[in-house]
Amino acid sequence: MTGMKKKAAIIGGGVIGGGWAARFLLNGWDVAIVDPDPQAERKIGEVLANARRALPALYDRALPPEGRLSWHDDMADAVADADWVQESVPETLTLKHKVLGRLSAMAPAHAVIGSSTSGFKPSELNAEGARAIVAHPFNPVYLLPLIELVGEAETCTRASKLLRDVGCHPLTLRKEIEAHIADRLLEAVWRESLWLVKDGIATTEEIDEAIRMGFGIRWAQMGLFETYRIAGGEAGMKHFMSQFGPALSWPWTKLMDVPEFNDELVDLIASQSDAQSGHMSIRELERLRDDNIVGMLRALRRTKTGAGGVITAHEATLPAPVPGDLPGDLPVTGDRQVPTSWADYNGHMNDAEYLRAASDATDRFMEMIGADTDYIASGCSYFTVETHTRYLAEVHAGDRLRTTTQVIDGTGKRMHLFHRLVRGDGTLAATVEVMLLHMDLTTRATCNPEGIVAERLSRLAAAHADLPAEGSGRHVGQRSKPAVEPA
Ligand SMILES: NC(=O)C1=CN([C@@H]2O[C@H](COP(=O)(O)OP(=O)(O)OC[C@H]3O[C@@H](n4cnc5c(N)ncnc54)[C@H](O)[C@@H]3O)[C@@H](O)[C@H]2O)C=CC1
Ligand SMILES: C[N+](C)(C)CC(=O)CC(=O)[O-]
C-alpha cells in the first residue's frame, strides 16, 4: 500500500461484502461495515478467519499491518472519510437504487462508489441520480484478483489505481452490457449445465468432474483464446477456426433455449448437489477451495502467467522488511507468512521449506550487495556449495517468519552466510549456514567478485565480524563410537 492510510465502507456484508472487507482490511485499509443482519458480524468474522489463512500465503513478503474494522448502523457514519464505498446488497434494482442514491448523497466527493452487481449496467443503477460505477468481483474476493469496472471513465481510472494497490486486477469494459464479460460466459456454461442435469445426461458431480479434470485447469492459465490457439497446432488459430467453425451451426448448444426454472429443477439440482458435497460445511468447502486456489496461484507466480503476474507485481509494491524487534543489527532478508502448502503430515513446516526460506534470504542478500538480476545478466553470480540447517523450533502454517543474515566470511570468492529464521513470537526457529562461491557464468569456473559487490560484501563482513554467531560452524553429529574397536 502506498501513501496515507485509506478507508473503505462496505454496505452489505454477505458473501461478497465479507470478501471485499477482507481484501481491504488485510491490505492495511480501515474498513467500516453496514449490514442489518444480526448474524453479519459472526459471518464476516468467519470469512476474515479464512482470508487471514489464505491471502498472505500468496506472497513472499508480509502484507501491511491490518487496518481497523468497525461496525455501523448509520450509513453516514460508515462512509465519512471513505476513499472507497462498495455496495454489496442483494441483486434487486429497487434496493440498489435506494442504497446507491443515499450513498451518492453522503459519500465524500473523492470516494469511488462501486456496486458489486453481477448483472445491472451503470445506466440502470444510476437511473435515479446515483453516481456509482460497477466494480464486479469474484468469489472469494480476497483471493481472486479480477474486478470488472464499468462506468464513467475518470472514476474507473481512479478506481483501477486503488484496486491495484490492494492486489486486484481491474478490467475496464469498453461498453456497458448486462452481466459484463465474465458472467455472460458463466451464464452460458450454467445454462448448458442445467439442461444436462434436467435432461438426465449428467449429474451435478459428473459436470463438475468434466470441468475440474480438464478444461478448468487450462482456463486458469491461458483463458479461452490462447488455449484454442494451441489447439490449432502449428497452423494456429486460423486452422483451429476452420476446423471447428462449422460446429457453430451444429446442435451443440442449447443457448437459445432456456430450461423452465421451476421447483422441480431446483429440487433436482439441489438434491444432487447435497449428495455430492453435503458431507462438508460451507466453511470447510471454502477452506478447501482457498487452499487449492493459493496453490494454483503460487504455481502461476513462477511463470508470471495470468493472476500469478498480478501477485508478483503487487508484492513489489509492499513495504520492504524492517529490522523491528529482531535481535542483532543485521539485514532483514525475509519477512513473510508461512503458506499452508509449506506444512506437512506432521502438522508443521516441512524441513525442505526451511532451506527454501534460507534460499530466498540468500537471493535478497545478493540483491542487497548488488549481485542482482542485472549483475547476473552481465555474467557473474554465486553458487551454493554447502548448507547446514539447525531445526530449533516448530513453525506452523500462518506463522510469520522473518530472516536475518550475518556475513561470516566475504573474502575472495567466498560468501559464507549465517541466516537466522525467527518466528513471529520472537523464537529462533532455525539457523541455516550457507557457503557460496562467486562464479563466472560463461566459463562456469570460480572467480573473485569485483566492484560494488566485493566492496559491499567486505564492508558487511567487517561490520558483522564481532557479532556472535552461536551454532555456526556446526556439522551433523559424528557417528557414535562402536562398542568394540575393530581389530
Ligand atoms: N454471491 C456471489 O457469488 C456474487 C455476488 N455478487 C453480487 O454481490 C451482491 C451481493 O450478493 P451476495 O453477497 O451474494 O448476497 P448476500 O445475500 O450474501 O449478502 C447481501 C447482504 O446485504 C445485506 N443487506 C440487505 N439490505 C441491506 C441494506 N439496505 N443495507 C446494508 N446491507 C443490506 C444483507 O443483510 C446481506 O448480508 C449482489 O449484487 C450480487 O450480484 C457479485 C459477485 C459474485
Ligand atoms: C452467480 N453470480 C452471477 C453471482 C456469480 C458472479 O457474479 C461472479 C462469481 O464469483 O462467479
Short mmCIF file of N, CA and C in Angstrom, two decimals, residues 292-451:
data_model
loop_
_atom_site.label_atom_id
_atom_site.label_comp_id
_atom_site.label_asym_id
_atom_site.label_seq_id
_atom_site.Cartn_x
_atom_site.Cartn_y
_atom_site.Cartn_z
N ASN A 292 -6.64 -24.68 -2.43
CA ASN A 292 -6.35 -25.03 -3.83
C ASN A 292 -6.04 -23.80 -4.66
N ILE A 293 -6.80 -22.73 -4.45
CA ILE A 293 -6.55 -21.50 -5.22
C ILE A 293 -5.16 -20.96 -4.88
N VAL A 294 -4.80 -20.98 -3.60
CA VAL A 294 -3.47 -20.48 -3.21
C VAL A 294 -2.39 -21.31 -3.91
N GLY A 295 -2.56 -22.63 -3.91
CA GLY A 295 -1.57 -23.50 -4.56
C GLY A 295 -1.46 -23.19 -6.05
N MET A 296 -2.62 -23.00 -6.70
CA MET A 296 -2.59 -22.73 -8.15
C MET A 296 -1.97 -21.36 -8.42
N LEU A 297 -2.35 -20.37 -7.60
CA LEU A 297 -1.81 -19.02 -7.83
C LEU A 297 -0.30 -19.00 -7.57
N ARG A 298 0.14 -19.79 -6.59
CA ARG A 298 1.59 -19.82 -6.34
C ARG A 298 2.31 -20.48 -7.52
N ALA A 299 1.67 -21.47 -8.13
CA ALA A 299 2.29 -22.08 -9.32
C ALA A 299 2.35 -21.05 -10.46
N LEU A 300 1.29 -20.26 -10.61
CA LEU A 300 1.26 -19.26 -11.69
C LEU A 300 2.24 -18.11 -11.44
N ARG A 301 2.58 -17.88 -10.15
CA ARG A 301 3.59 -16.85 -9.83
C ARG A 301 4.91 -17.16 -10.53
N ARG A 302 5.27 -18.46 -10.53
CA ARG A 302 6.59 -18.85 -11.06
C ARG A 302 6.77 -18.42 -12.50
N THR A 303 5.70 -18.55 -13.29
CA THR A 303 5.81 -18.20 -14.71
C THR A 303 5.24 -16.81 -14.99
N LYS A 304 4.86 -16.11 -13.93
CA LYS A 304 4.23 -14.78 -14.06
C LYS A 304 3.11 -14.81 -15.09
N THR A 305 2.33 -15.91 -15.06
CA THR A 305 1.22 -16.06 -16.01
C THR A 305 -0.07 -15.62 -15.33
N GLY A 306 -0.93 -14.93 -16.08
CA GLY A 306 -2.28 -14.58 -15.61
C GLY A 306 -2.23 -13.97 -14.22
N ALA A 307 -3.05 -14.51 -13.32
CA ALA A 307 -3.17 -13.94 -11.98
C ALA A 307 -1.85 -14.02 -11.21
N GLY A 308 -0.95 -14.94 -11.59
CA GLY A 308 0.36 -15.03 -10.92
C GLY A 308 1.16 -13.75 -11.09
N GLY A 309 1.07 -13.15 -12.28
CA GLY A 309 1.78 -11.90 -12.55
C GLY A 309 1.22 -10.75 -11.73
N VAL A 310 -0.09 -10.79 -11.46
CA VAL A 310 -0.71 -9.73 -10.64
C VAL A 310 -0.12 -9.77 -9.23
N ILE A 311 0.07 -10.98 -8.72
CA ILE A 311 0.58 -11.11 -7.35
C ILE A 311 2.03 -10.62 -7.26
N THR A 312 2.87 -11.01 -8.21
CA THR A 312 4.28 -10.57 -8.13
C THR A 312 4.37 -9.05 -8.30
N ALA A 313 3.53 -8.48 -9.17
CA ALA A 313 3.57 -7.01 -9.35
C ALA A 313 3.12 -6.33 -8.06
N HIS A 314 2.10 -6.86 -7.40
CA HIS A 314 1.62 -6.27 -6.15
C HIS A 314 2.68 -6.43 -5.06
N GLU A 315 3.29 -7.61 -5.03
CA GLU A 315 4.32 -7.87 -4.00
C GLU A 315 5.45 -6.83 -4.06
N ALA A 316 5.79 -6.44 -5.29
CA ALA A 316 6.89 -5.47 -5.45
C ALA A 316 6.55 -4.12 -4.83
N THR A 317 5.25 -3.84 -4.61
CA THR A 317 4.86 -2.56 -4.02
C THR A 317 4.74 -2.64 -2.50
N LEU A 318 4.87 -3.84 -1.93
CA LEU A 318 4.70 -3.98 -0.47
C LEU A 318 5.93 -3.41 0.23
N PRO A 319 5.73 -2.88 1.45
CA PRO A 319 6.87 -2.27 2.14
C PRO A 319 7.99 -3.28 2.38
N ALA A 320 9.25 -2.84 2.23
CA ALA A 320 10.39 -3.73 2.46
C ALA A 320 10.47 -4.05 3.95
N PRO A 321 10.95 -5.26 4.29
CA PRO A 321 11.03 -5.61 5.71
C PRO A 321 11.98 -4.71 6.49
N VAL A 322 11.62 -4.40 7.73
CA VAL A 322 12.50 -3.57 8.57
C VAL A 322 12.94 -4.40 9.78
N PRO A 323 14.13 -4.10 10.36
CA PRO A 323 14.63 -4.94 11.45
C PRO A 323 13.66 -5.05 12.62
N GLY A 324 12.96 -3.95 12.97
CA GLY A 324 11.98 -4.00 14.07
C GLY A 324 12.60 -4.56 15.33
N ASP A 325 11.94 -5.59 15.89
CA ASP A 325 12.39 -6.12 17.17
C ASP A 325 13.30 -7.33 17.01
N LEU A 326 13.89 -7.54 15.83
CA LEU A 326 14.73 -8.72 15.64
C LEU A 326 16.09 -8.51 16.31
N PRO A 327 16.65 -9.60 16.87
CA PRO A 327 17.93 -9.45 17.58
C PRO A 327 19.07 -9.14 16.61
N GLY A 328 20.05 -8.37 17.09
CA GLY A 328 21.26 -8.09 16.29
C GLY A 328 21.01 -7.01 15.26
N ASP A 329 22.10 -6.34 14.90
CA ASP A 329 21.96 -5.27 13.91
C ASP A 329 22.29 -5.87 12.54
N LEU A 330 21.38 -6.71 12.07
CA LEU A 330 21.65 -7.48 10.84
C LEU A 330 20.62 -7.16 9.77
N PRO A 331 20.99 -7.29 8.50
CA PRO A 331 20.00 -7.05 7.46
C PRO A 331 18.84 -8.05 7.53
N VAL A 332 17.61 -7.54 7.35
CA VAL A 332 16.44 -8.44 7.33
C VAL A 332 16.24 -8.87 5.88
N THR A 333 16.38 -10.16 5.64
CA THR A 333 16.35 -10.66 4.26
C THR A 333 15.08 -11.48 3.98
N GLY A 334 14.16 -11.51 4.93
CA GLY A 334 12.89 -12.20 4.70
C GLY A 334 11.88 -11.77 5.73
N ASP A 335 10.63 -11.62 5.31
CA ASP A 335 9.53 -11.31 6.24
C ASP A 335 8.27 -11.77 5.53
N ARG A 336 7.70 -12.89 5.95
CA ARG A 336 6.59 -13.48 5.23
C ARG A 336 5.69 -14.27 6.16
N GLN A 337 4.53 -14.69 5.64
CA GLN A 337 3.71 -15.63 6.38
C GLN A 337 3.93 -17.01 5.77
N VAL A 338 3.94 -18.03 6.62
CA VAL A 338 4.16 -19.39 6.13
C VAL A 338 2.88 -19.90 5.45
N PRO A 339 2.94 -20.24 4.15
CA PRO A 339 1.73 -20.71 3.47
C PRO A 339 1.35 -22.13 3.91
N THR A 340 0.07 -22.45 3.78
CA THR A 340 -0.40 -23.79 4.18
C THR A 340 0.33 -24.87 3.38
N SER A 341 0.72 -24.55 2.14
CA SER A 341 1.38 -25.56 1.30
C SER A 341 2.77 -25.92 1.83
N TRP A 342 3.30 -25.16 2.79
CA TRP A 342 4.61 -25.49 3.37
C TRP A 342 4.48 -26.46 4.55
N ALA A 343 3.24 -26.73 4.98
CA ALA A 343 3.06 -27.64 6.12
C ALA A 343 3.01 -29.08 5.61
N ASP A 344 3.40 -30.03 6.47
CA ASP A 344 3.44 -31.43 6.02
C ASP A 344 2.58 -32.32 6.92
N TYR A 345 2.75 -33.62 6.75
CA TYR A 345 1.93 -34.59 7.50
C TYR A 345 2.18 -34.52 9.01
N ASN A 346 3.25 -33.89 9.47
CA ASN A 346 3.48 -33.73 10.90
C ASN A 346 2.82 -32.47 11.46
N GLY A 347 2.11 -31.75 10.60
CA GLY A 347 1.38 -30.56 11.06
C GLY A 347 2.27 -29.36 11.30
N HIS A 348 3.46 -29.35 10.72
CA HIS A 348 4.32 -28.17 10.84
C HIS A 348 5.09 -27.96 9.54
N MET A 349 5.91 -26.88 9.52
CA MET A 349 6.61 -26.56 8.27
C MET A 349 7.58 -27.68 7.92
N ASN A 350 7.49 -28.11 6.68
CA ASN A 350 8.32 -29.22 6.19
C ASN A 350 9.80 -28.82 6.18
N ASP A 351 10.67 -29.80 6.45
CA ASP A 351 12.12 -29.49 6.54
C ASP A 351 12.65 -28.78 5.28
N ALA A 352 12.14 -29.18 4.10
CA ALA A 352 12.65 -28.59 2.86
C ALA A 352 12.36 -27.09 2.79
N GLU A 353 11.27 -26.66 3.44
CA GLU A 353 10.87 -25.25 3.31
C GLU A 353 11.79 -24.32 4.11
N TYR A 354 12.46 -24.87 5.15
CA TYR A 354 13.45 -24.04 5.88
C TYR A 354 14.55 -23.64 4.90
N LEU A 355 14.94 -24.61 4.07
CA LEU A 355 16.00 -24.33 3.10
C LEU A 355 15.50 -23.36 2.04
N ARG A 356 14.22 -23.49 1.70
CA ARG A 356 13.66 -22.57 0.72
C ARG A 356 13.65 -21.13 1.28
N ALA A 357 13.24 -21.01 2.57
CA ALA A 357 13.22 -19.67 3.19
C ALA A 357 14.64 -19.10 3.20
N ALA A 358 15.62 -19.98 3.49
CA ALA A 358 17.01 -19.52 3.53
C ALA A 358 17.48 -19.15 2.12
N SER A 359 17.07 -19.94 1.14
CA SER A 359 17.47 -19.67 -0.24
C SER A 359 16.90 -18.32 -0.69
N ASP A 360 15.64 -18.05 -0.31
CA ASP A 360 15.03 -16.74 -0.64
C ASP A 360 15.83 -15.62 0.04
N ALA A 361 16.27 -15.88 1.29
CA ALA A 361 17.04 -14.86 2.03
C ALA A 361 18.39 -14.62 1.34
N THR A 362 19.01 -15.70 0.85
CA THR A 362 20.28 -15.53 0.12
C THR A 362 20.05 -14.66 -1.11
N ASP A 363 18.95 -14.92 -1.83
CA ASP A 363 18.64 -14.10 -3.03
C ASP A 363 18.49 -12.63 -2.65
N ARG A 364 17.74 -12.37 -1.54
CA ARG A 364 17.57 -10.97 -1.11
C ARG A 364 18.91 -10.36 -0.76
N PHE A 365 19.76 -11.16 -0.05
CA PHE A 365 21.06 -10.64 0.37
C PHE A 365 21.92 -10.33 -0.87
N MET A 366 21.87 -11.22 -1.85
CA MET A 366 22.62 -10.95 -3.09
C MET A 366 22.18 -9.63 -3.72
N GLU A 367 20.85 -9.41 -3.74
CA GLU A 367 20.36 -8.13 -4.30
C GLU A 367 20.91 -6.96 -3.51
N MET A 368 20.94 -7.12 -2.17
CA MET A 368 21.41 -6.01 -1.31
C MET A 368 22.85 -5.62 -1.60
N ILE A 369 23.68 -6.62 -1.93
CA ILE A 369 25.10 -6.28 -2.17
C ILE A 369 25.35 -5.97 -3.66
N GLY A 370 24.30 -6.00 -4.46
CA GLY A 370 24.47 -5.62 -5.87
C GLY A 370 24.58 -6.81 -6.81
N ALA A 371 24.52 -8.03 -6.26
CA ALA A 371 24.55 -9.22 -7.14
C ALA A 371 23.11 -9.52 -7.55
N ASP A 372 22.49 -8.57 -8.25
CA ASP A 372 21.07 -8.64 -8.59
C ASP A 372 20.88 -9.19 -10.01
N THR A 373 19.68 -9.07 -10.55
CA THR A 373 19.43 -9.68 -11.87
C THR A 373 20.31 -9.06 -12.96
N ASP A 374 20.56 -7.75 -12.87
CA ASP A 374 21.43 -7.11 -13.89
C ASP A 374 22.84 -7.67 -13.80
N TYR A 375 23.31 -7.85 -12.56
CA TYR A 375 24.66 -8.37 -12.35
C TYR A 375 24.76 -9.80 -12.92
N ILE A 376 23.73 -10.59 -12.64
CA ILE A 376 23.73 -11.98 -13.13
C ILE A 376 23.68 -11.98 -14.66
N ALA A 377 22.85 -11.08 -15.23
CA ALA A 377 22.78 -10.99 -16.70
C ALA A 377 24.13 -10.59 -17.29
N SER A 378 24.94 -9.86 -16.50
CA SER A 378 26.25 -9.43 -17.02
C SER A 378 27.28 -10.57 -16.96
N GLY A 379 26.91 -11.71 -16.35
CA GLY A 379 27.78 -12.89 -16.47
C GLY A 379 28.37 -13.44 -15.20
N CYS A 380 28.03 -12.89 -14.04
CA CYS A 380 28.57 -13.44 -12.78
C CYS A 380 27.43 -13.72 -11.80
N SER A 381 27.67 -14.67 -10.90
CA SER A 381 26.66 -14.99 -9.89
C SER A 381 27.34 -15.73 -8.74
N TYR A 382 26.55 -16.14 -7.77
CA TYR A 382 27.05 -17.01 -6.70
C TYR A 382 26.38 -18.37 -6.80
N PHE A 383 27.13 -19.44 -6.57
CA PHE A 383 26.57 -20.81 -6.50
C PHE A 383 26.68 -21.29 -5.04
N THR A 384 25.65 -21.97 -4.56
CA THR A 384 25.71 -22.58 -3.22
C THR A 384 26.52 -23.87 -3.30
N VAL A 385 27.47 -24.04 -2.37
CA VAL A 385 28.26 -25.28 -2.40
C VAL A 385 28.06 -26.11 -1.13
N GLU A 386 27.54 -25.51 -0.06
CA GLU A 386 27.32 -26.30 1.16
C GLU A 386 26.30 -25.59 2.04
N THR A 387 25.43 -26.38 2.70
CA THR A 387 24.49 -25.76 3.66
C THR A 387 24.44 -26.61 4.92
N HIS A 388 24.11 -25.97 6.02
CA HIS A 388 23.88 -26.72 7.26
C HIS A 388 22.70 -26.07 7.98
N THR A 389 21.65 -26.86 8.21
CA THR A 389 20.43 -26.33 8.85
C THR A 389 20.29 -26.90 10.25
N ARG A 390 20.00 -26.02 11.22
CA ARG A 390 19.65 -26.48 12.57
C ARG A 390 18.17 -26.15 12.78
N TYR A 391 17.37 -27.22 13.01
CA TYR A 391 15.93 -27.04 13.24
C TYR A 391 15.73 -26.89 14.74
N LEU A 392 15.38 -25.69 15.20
CA LEU A 392 15.37 -25.43 16.63
C LEU A 392 13.97 -25.34 17.24
N ALA A 393 12.98 -24.93 16.45
CA ALA A 393 11.61 -24.84 16.98
C ALA A 393 10.63 -25.06 15.84
N GLU A 394 9.45 -25.57 16.20
CA GLU A 394 8.44 -25.83 15.15
C GLU A 394 7.90 -24.51 14.59
N VAL A 395 7.57 -24.55 13.31
CA VAL A 395 6.92 -23.41 12.65
C VAL A 395 5.66 -23.96 12.00
N HIS A 396 4.56 -23.20 12.09
CA HIS A 396 3.29 -23.69 11.56
C HIS A 396 2.77 -22.79 10.44
N ALA A 397 1.89 -23.38 9.62
CA ALA A 397 1.25 -22.59 8.55
C ALA A 397 0.59 -21.37 9.21
N GLY A 398 0.75 -20.22 8.60
CA GLY A 398 0.15 -18.99 9.13
C GLY A 398 1.10 -18.21 10.01
N ASP A 399 2.17 -18.86 10.55
CA ASP A 399 3.14 -18.12 11.37
C ASP A 399 3.85 -17.08 10.53
N ARG A 400 4.22 -15.97 11.16
CA ARG A 400 5.09 -15.02 10.49
C ARG A 400 6.51 -15.55 10.62
N LEU A 401 7.31 -15.39 9.58
CA LEU A 401 8.68 -15.89 9.61
C LEU A 401 9.60 -14.80 9.06
N ARG A 402 10.54 -14.35 9.91
CA ARG A 402 11.47 -13.32 9.44
C ARG A 402 12.88 -13.88 9.45
N THR A 403 13.71 -13.38 8.57
CA THR A 403 15.07 -13.91 8.44
C THR A 403 16.07 -12.76 8.51
N THR A 404 17.14 -12.96 9.29
CA THR A 404 18.26 -12.02 9.26
C THR A 404 19.46 -12.76 8.68
N THR A 405 20.40 -12.00 8.13
CA THR A 405 21.56 -12.62 7.51
C THR A 405 22.85 -11.97 8.02
N GLN A 406 23.74 -12.83 8.50
CA GLN A 406 25.04 -12.37 9.01
C GLN A 406 26.12 -12.91 8.08
N VAL A 407 27.10 -12.03 7.77
CA VAL A 407 28.21 -12.49 6.93
C VAL A 407 29.30 -13.02 7.87
N ILE A 408 29.66 -14.28 7.67
CA ILE A 408 30.74 -14.88 8.48
C ILE A 408 32.07 -14.62 7.77
N ASP A 409 32.04 -14.72 6.45
CA ASP A 409 33.29 -14.52 5.69
C ASP A 409 32.93 -14.02 4.29
N GLY A 410 33.63 -13.00 3.84
CA GLY A 410 33.37 -12.49 2.49
C GLY A 410 34.66 -12.23 1.75
N THR A 411 35.67 -13.04 2.08
CA THR A 411 36.96 -12.80 1.41
C THR A 411 37.04 -13.60 0.11
N GLY A 412 37.72 -12.98 -0.88
CA GLY A 412 37.93 -13.67 -2.15
C GLY A 412 36.62 -14.09 -2.76
N LYS A 413 36.60 -15.32 -3.29
CA LYS A 413 35.39 -15.76 -3.97
C LYS A 413 34.34 -16.34 -3.01
N ARG A 414 34.69 -16.37 -1.71
CA ARG A 414 33.76 -16.99 -0.76
C ARG A 414 32.72 -16.02 -0.21
N MET A 415 31.51 -16.51 -0.07
CA MET A 415 30.47 -15.75 0.65
C MET A 415 29.84 -16.74 1.63
N HIS A 416 30.20 -16.58 2.89
CA HIS A 416 29.77 -17.52 3.92
C HIS A 416 28.71 -16.80 4.77
N LEU A 417 27.47 -17.27 4.67
CA LEU A 417 26.35 -16.57 5.32
C LEU A 417 25.75 -17.40 6.44
N PHE A 418 25.19 -16.71 7.42
CA PHE A 418 24.51 -17.36 8.54
C PHE A 418 23.13 -16.73 8.68
N HIS A 419 22.10 -17.50 8.21
CA HIS A 419 20.72 -16.99 8.27
C HIS A 419 20.07 -17.44 9.58
N ARG A 420 19.35 -16.52 10.22
CA ARG A 420 18.53 -16.89 11.39
C ARG A 420 17.07 -16.74 10.99
N LEU A 421 16.28 -17.83 11.16
CA LEU A 421 14.85 -17.79 10.86
C LEU A 421 14.10 -17.60 12.17
N VAL A 422 13.40 -16.48 12.30
CA VAL A 422 12.77 -16.12 13.58
C VAL A 422 11.25 -16.11 13.41
N ARG A 423 10.57 -16.84 14.31
CA ARG A 423 9.10 -16.91 14.28
C ARG A 423 8.48 -15.59 14.74
N GLY A 424 7.20 -15.39 14.46
CA GLY A 424 6.51 -14.15 14.83
C GLY A 424 6.62 -13.83 16.31
N ASP A 425 6.66 -14.87 17.18
CA ASP A 425 6.72 -14.60 18.63
C ASP A 425 8.15 -14.36 19.10
N GLY A 426 9.10 -14.24 18.17
CA GLY A 426 10.49 -13.92 18.54
C GLY A 426 11.36 -15.16 18.75
N THR A 427 10.79 -16.36 18.70
CA THR A 427 11.57 -17.59 18.91
C THR A 427 12.47 -17.85 17.70
N LEU A 428 13.74 -18.18 17.99
CA LEU A 428 14.65 -18.56 16.90
C LEU A 428 14.25 -19.98 16.45
N ALA A 429 13.75 -20.09 15.23
CA ALA A 429 13.21 -21.37 14.76
C ALA A 429 14.27 -22.22 14.07
N ALA A 430 15.24 -21.57 13.44
CA ALA A 430 16.27 -22.34 12.72
C ALA A 430 17.44 -21.42 12.38
N THR A 431 18.61 -22.04 12.20
CA THR A 431 19.71 -21.31 11.58
C THR A 431 20.10 -22.10 10.34
N VAL A 432 20.42 -21.39 9.29
CA VAL A 432 20.85 -22.05 8.06
C VAL A 432 22.15 -21.39 7.63
N GLU A 433 23.21 -22.18 7.65
CA GLU A 433 24.53 -21.67 7.30
C GLU A 433 24.80 -22.07 5.85
N VAL A 434 25.26 -21.14 5.06
CA VAL A 434 25.41 -21.40 3.63
C VAL A 434 26.78 -20.93 3.16
N MET A 435 27.47 -21.77 2.41
CA MET A 435 28.71 -21.35 1.76
C MET A 435 28.42 -21.22 0.27
N LEU A 436 28.76 -20.06 -0.27
CA LEU A 436 28.57 -19.84 -1.71
C LEU A 436 29.89 -19.42 -2.32
N LEU A 437 30.05 -19.71 -3.60
CA LEU A 437 31.26 -19.28 -4.31
C LEU A 437 30.87 -18.39 -5.48
N HIS A 438 31.68 -17.38 -5.71
CA HIS A 438 31.42 -16.46 -6.81
C HIS A 438 31.85 -17.12 -8.12
N MET A 439 30.98 -17.04 -9.16
CA MET A 439 31.22 -17.80 -10.39
C MET A 439 31.17 -16.90 -11.63
N ASP A 440 31.97 -17.30 -12.60
CA ASP A 440 31.85 -16.73 -13.95
C ASP A 440 30.87 -17.65 -14.69
N LEU A 441 29.73 -17.09 -15.12
CA LEU A 441 28.69 -17.95 -15.71
C LEU A 441 29.05 -18.43 -17.12
N THR A 442 30.04 -17.80 -17.74
CA THR A 442 30.44 -18.25 -19.07
C THR A 442 31.39 -19.44 -18.96
N THR A 443 32.42 -19.30 -18.11
CA THR A 443 33.40 -20.39 -18.00
C THR A 443 32.93 -21.46 -17.01
N ARG A 444 31.92 -21.13 -16.20
CA ARG A 444 31.43 -21.99 -15.12
C ARG A 444 32.54 -22.28 -14.11
N ALA A 445 33.47 -21.36 -13.98
CA ALA A 445 34.57 -21.51 -13.02
C ALA A 445 34.48 -20.39 -11.98
N THR A 446 35.07 -20.65 -10.80
CA THR A 446 35.03 -19.62 -9.76
C THR A 446 35.92 -18.44 -10.14
N CYS A 447 35.57 -17.27 -9.63
CA CYS A 447 36.40 -16.07 -9.82
C CYS A 447 36.07 -15.10 -8.69
N ASN A 448 36.93 -14.13 -8.45
CA ASN A 448 36.67 -13.16 -7.39
C ASN A 448 35.67 -12.12 -7.87
N PRO A 449 34.76 -11.68 -6.97
CA PRO A 449 33.87 -10.57 -7.36
C PRO A 449 34.66 -9.28 -7.40
N GLU A 450 34.16 -8.33 -8.17
CA GLU A 450 34.83 -7.03 -8.25
C GLU A 450 33.81 -5.93 -7.97
N GLY A 451 34.30 -4.69 -7.91
CA GLY A 451 33.44 -3.52 -7.83
C GLY A 451 32.54 -3.51 -6.61
#
